[in-house]
Amino acid sequence: MNKRVILILGLLVGVSAVLWLVYLFGSRKLETGSSSPQFRIASLDDRSKAFILERESNWVALDRDYSALSALMRESRMIPSVRSLTNQLTSSTPAYIRWKFYWWAFPRRATVVNGLAKMKESLLEIATLDNRNEDPRFQVADDGHLGLLWMGTNAVLVFQDGTNGLQETQYREKTNGSHSGACPQKALGRSIDPDARIE
């Protein structure tokens, strides 16, 4: 009888340990399938080159931000730059960011990695607003210090290396005293919530 009780208790402990490990290392999968869009890094096209030439005369800066994205990159030990941004946009999200154990063991590091994943997710969402792109494109100038992400035919998000870090500016094409259409996001940096986990 005692051996049977010990055996049952041992089985219960073993099952509990397995369930606990499954819980700790369980992943929260993204709600995206294999057909989800991925960023493609490209050179400036004619539209982007025209924007650069006409930026001061035909476009207005709606918002400029140095802090949010640069701070996130510094927290992850990256140099805030267009190059670092392109590396993030073309890299896959680490699988361990979805492990509950990782959040429990390394909460600060998990928050930073998750913030970068949310940043990429937000940029992908913005890129889909540009109907000209079947695949989201992040365009980079030849010198590598300026990147453009079109949000539509009359709105563009500009990332540029600066002395204070990576500068992010949203531009909208000037119209007759008004701006057509609603801005999808005032600034990417203010839309990122690092504590909101990838589900």
CSV table of C-alpha atoms in Angstrom, one decimal:
chain,number,residue,atom,x,y,z
A,1,MET,CA,0.0,0.0,0.0
A,2,ASN,CA,2.8,2.4,0.9
A,3,LYS,CA,4.6,1.7,-2.3
A,4,ARG,CA,1.4,2.4,-4.3
A,5,VAL,CA,0.9,5.7,-2.5
A,6,ILE,CA,4.5,6.7,-3.1
A,7,LEU,CA,4.1,5.7,-6.8
A,8,ILE,CA,0.9,7.7,-7.2
A,9,LEU,CA,2.5,10.7,-5.4
A,10,GLY,CA,5.5,10.5,-7.6
A,11,LEU,CA,3.4,10.4,-10.7
A,12,LEU,CA,1.5,13.5,-9.6
A,13,VAL,CA,4.7,15.4,-8.8
A,14,GLY,CA,6.1,14.4,-12.2
A,15,VAL,CA,3.0,15.5,-14.1
A,16,SER,CA,2.8,18.7,-12.1
A,17,ALA,CA,6.5,19.4,-13.0
A,18,VAL,CA,5.9,18.8,-16.7
A,19,LEU,CA,2.8,21.1,-16.7
A,20,TRP,CA,4.8,23.8,-14.9
A,21,LEU,CA,7.6,23.6,-17.4
A,22,VAL,CA,5.1,23.7,-20.2
A,23,TYR,CA,3.6,26.8,-18.7
A,24,LEU,CA,6.9,28.5,-18.2
A,25,PHE,CA,8.2,27.8,-21.7
A,26,GLY,CA,4.8,28.0,-23.3
A,27,SER,CA,4.7,30.4,-26.2
A,28,ARG,CA,2.2,33.0,-27.3
A,29,LYS,CA,2.1,32.6,-31.0
A,30,LEU,CA,1.6,35.6,-33.3
A,31,GLU,CA,-1.7,35.8,-35.1
A,32,THR,CA,0.0,36.0,-38.4
A,33,GLY,CA,0.5,33.2,-40.8
A,34,SER,CA,3.2,32.3,-43.3
A,35,SER,CA,1.7,34.8,-45.7
A,36,SER,CA,2.3,37.8,-43.5
A,37,PRO,CA,4.1,40.6,-45.2
A,38,GLN,CA,7.8,41.1,-44.7
A,39,PHE,CA,9.9,44.2,-45.2
A,40,ARG,CA,12.1,44.6,-48.2
A,41,ILE,CA,14.9,47.1,-48.1
A,42,ALA,CA,15.2,49.0,-51.4
A,43,SER,CA,16.9,52.0,-52.9
A,44,LEU,CA,15.0,55.3,-53.3
A,45,ASP,CA,12.6,55.2,-56.2
A,46,ASP,CA,11.6,58.2,-58.3
A,47,ARG,CA,8.8,59.2,-55.9
A,48,SER,CA,11.1,59.3,-52.9
A,49,LYS,CA,13.8,61.2,-54.8
A,50,ALA,CA,11.1,63.8,-55.8
A,51,PHE,CA,10.1,64.0,-52.2
A,52,ILE,CA,13.6,64.8,-51.0
A,53,LEU,CA,13.9,67.6,-53.7
A,54,GLU,CA,10.5,69.1,-52.8
A,55,ARG,CA,10.5,68.4,-49.0
A,56,GLU,CA,11.0,72.0,-48.0
A,57,SER,CA,8.6,73.6,-50.5
A,58,ASN,CA,5.7,71.1,-50.9
A,59,TRP,CA,5.7,69.1,-47.7
A,60,VAL,CA,5.0,70.0,-44.0
A,61,ALA,CA,6.5,68.2,-41.0
A,62,LEU,CA,3.7,67.2,-38.7
A,63,ASP,CA,5.8,65.6,-35.9
A,64,ARG,CA,9.5,65.1,-35.1
A,65,ASP,CA,10.8,62.8,-32.4
A,66,TYR,CA,14.3,61.9,-31.3
A,67,SER,CA,13.7,60.1,-28.1
A,68,ALA,CA,11.4,57.0,-28.2
A,69,LEU,CA,13.0,54.8,-30.9
A,70,SER,CA,16.5,55.9,-30.1
A,71,ALA,CA,16.0,55.1,-26.4
A,72,LEU,CA,14.7,51.7,-27.3
A,73,MET,CA,17.7,50.9,-29.5
A,74,ARG,CA,20.1,52.1,-26.8
A,75,GLU,CA,18.4,49.8,-24.3
A,76,SER,CA,19.0,46.9,-26.6
A,77,ARG,CA,22.7,48.0,-27.0
A,78,MET,CA,22.3,49.1,-30.5
A,79,ILE,CA,23.5,52.4,-32.0
A,80,PRO,CA,20.4,54.4,-32.9
A,81,SER,CA,20.7,54.7,-36.7
A,82,VAL,CA,19.0,53.9,-40.0
A,83,ARG,CA,21.3,50.9,-40.4
A,84,SER,CA,20.2,49.5,-37.0
A,85,LEU,CA,16.6,50.1,-38.0
A,86,THR,CA,16.9,48.2,-41.3
A,87,ASN,CA,18.6,45.3,-39.5
A,88,GLN,CA,15.6,45.1,-37.1
A,89,LEU,CA,13.0,45.3,-40.0
A,90,THR,CA,14.6,42.4,-41.8
A,91,SER,CA,15.3,40.2,-38.8
A,92,SER,CA,12.8,37.7,-37.4
A,93,THR,CA,11.4,38.1,-33.9
A,94,PRO,CA,13.2,35.8,-31.5
A,95,ALA,CA,11.0,32.8,-30.4
A,96,TYR,CA,12.0,33.2,-26.8
A,97,ILE,CA,10.2,36.5,-26.5
A,98,ARG,CA,7.0,34.5,-26.2
A,99,TRP,CA,8.2,32.3,-23.4
A,100,LYS,CA,6.7,33.1,-20.1
A,101,PHE,CA,9.9,31.9,-18.4
A,102,TYR,CA,11.9,34.5,-20.3
A,103,TRP,CA,9.6,37.3,-19.1
A,104,TRP,CA,9.9,35.9,-15.5
A,105,ALA,CA,13.7,35.5,-15.6
A,106,PHE,CA,14.7,38.6,-17.6
A,107,PRO,CA,11.8,41.1,-17.4
A,108,ARG,CA,13.7,44.2,-18.4
A,109,ARG,CA,15.4,42.5,-21.4
A,110,ALA,CA,12.1,41.0,-22.4
A,111,THR,CA,10.5,44.4,-22.4
A,112,VAL,CA,13.1,45.8,-24.7
A,113,VAL,CA,13.0,42.9,-27.2
A,114,ASN,CA,9.3,43.0,-27.1
A,115,GLY,CA,9.3,46.8,-27.7
A,116,LEU,CA,11.4,46.2,-30.9
A,117,ALA,CA,9.0,43.6,-32.1
A,118,LYS,CA,6.1,45.9,-31.5
A,119,MET,CA,8.0,48.6,-33.4
A,120,LYS,CA,8.4,46.4,-36.4
A,121,GLU,CA,4.7,45.4,-36.2
A,122,SER,CA,3.6,49.0,-36.1
A,123,LEU,CA,5.8,49.9,-39.1
A,124,LEU,CA,4.4,47.0,-41.1
A,125,GLU,CA,0.9,48.2,-40.3
A,126,ILE,CA,1.8,51.7,-41.5
A,127,ALA,CA,3.4,50.4,-44.7
A,128,THR,CA,0.2,48.6,-45.7
A,129,LEU,CA,-1.5,52.1,-46.0
A,130,ASP,CA,0.6,52.7,-49.1
A,131,ASN,CA,-1.4,50.9,-51.9
A,132,ARG,CA,1.5,51.2,-54.3
A,133,ASN,CA,3.5,48.5,-52.5
A,134,GLU,CA,2.4,44.9,-52.8
A,135,ASP,CA,5.3,44.1,-50.4
A,136,PRO,CA,6.2,46.7,-47.7
A,137,ARG,CA,9.3,48.5,-48.7
A,138,PHE,CA,11.7,50.5,-46.5
A,139,GLN,CA,13.7,52.7,-48.9
A,140,VAL,CA,17.2,53.8,-48.0
A,141,ALA,CA,19.3,56.5,-49.5
A,142,ASP,CA,22.7,55.6,-51.0
A,143,ASP,CA,24.6,57.0,-48.1
A,144,GLY,CA,22.6,54.8,-45.7
A,145,HIS,CA,21.7,57.7,-43.3
A,146,LEU,CA,18.2,58.3,-44.5
A,147,GLY,CA,15.2,56.0,-44.8
A,148,LEU,CA,11.7,56.5,-46.0
A,149,LEU,CA,8.5,54.6,-45.3
A,150,TRP,CA,5.5,55.7,-47.4
A,151,MET,CA,2.1,55.8,-45.6
A,152,GLY,CA,0.1,56.6,-48.7
A,153,THR,CA,0.3,58.9,-51.7
A,154,ASN,CA,0.6,62.1,-49.7
A,155,ALA,CA,2.2,61.0,-46.4
A,156,VAL,CA,5.7,59.6,-45.6
A,157,LEU,CA,7.6,58.7,-42.5
A,158,VAL,CA,11.3,59.8,-42.6
A,159,PHE,CA,14.1,58.3,-40.5
A,160,GLN,CA,17.4,60.1,-40.5
A,161,ASP,CA,20.6,59.8,-38.6
A,162,GLY,CA,21.2,62.8,-36.3
A,163,THR,CA,23.5,64.0,-33.6
A,164,ASN,CA,21.0,63.1,-30.9
A,165,GLY,CA,20.1,59.7,-32.3
A,166,LEU,CA,17.7,58.5,-34.9
A,167,GLN,CA,15.3,61.3,-35.9
A,168,GLU,CA,11.8,60.3,-36.9
A,169,THR,CA,9.7,62.8,-38.8
A,170,GLN,CA,6.3,62.5,-40.4
A,171,TYR,CA,5.6,64.6,-43.5
A,172,ARG,CA,2.3,65.3,-45.3
A,173,GLU,CA,2.0,66.9,-48.7
A,174,LYS,CA,0.8,70.4,-48.6
A,175,THR,CA,-2.7,71.1,-49.9
A,176,ASN,CA,-4.7,74.3,-50.3
A,177,GLY,CA,-4.4,75.3,-46.6
A,178,SER,CA,-5.5,71.9,-45.4
A,179,HIS,CA,-4.3,68.3,-45.0
A,180,SER,CA,-6.4,65.7,-46.7
A,181,GLY,CA,-7.0,62.5,-44.9
A,182,ALA,CA,-6.4,61.6,-41.3
A,183,CYS,CA,-3.0,60.9,-39.9
A,184,PRO,CA,-2.8,57.2,-39.1
A,185,GLN,CA,-0.4,57.8,-36.3
A,186,LYS,CA,1.1,61.0,-35.1
A,187,ALA,CA,4.5,59.4,-34.4
A,188,LEU,CA,5.6,55.8,-34.2
A,189,GLY,CA,7.6,56.4,-31.1
A,190,ARG,CA,4.5,57.4,-29.1
A,191,SER,CA,2.5,54.4,-30.4
A,192,ILE,CA,4.9,51.7,-29.0
A,193,ASP,CA,4.0,50.2,-25.7
A,194,PRO,CA,6.9,47.9,-24.8
A,195,ASP,CA,4.9,46.3,-22.0
A,196,ALA,CA,2.2,45.2,-24.4
A,197,ARG,CA,3.3,41.7,-25.2
A,198,ILE,CA,3.3,40.1,-28.6
A,199,GLU,CA,0.3,37.8,-28.5
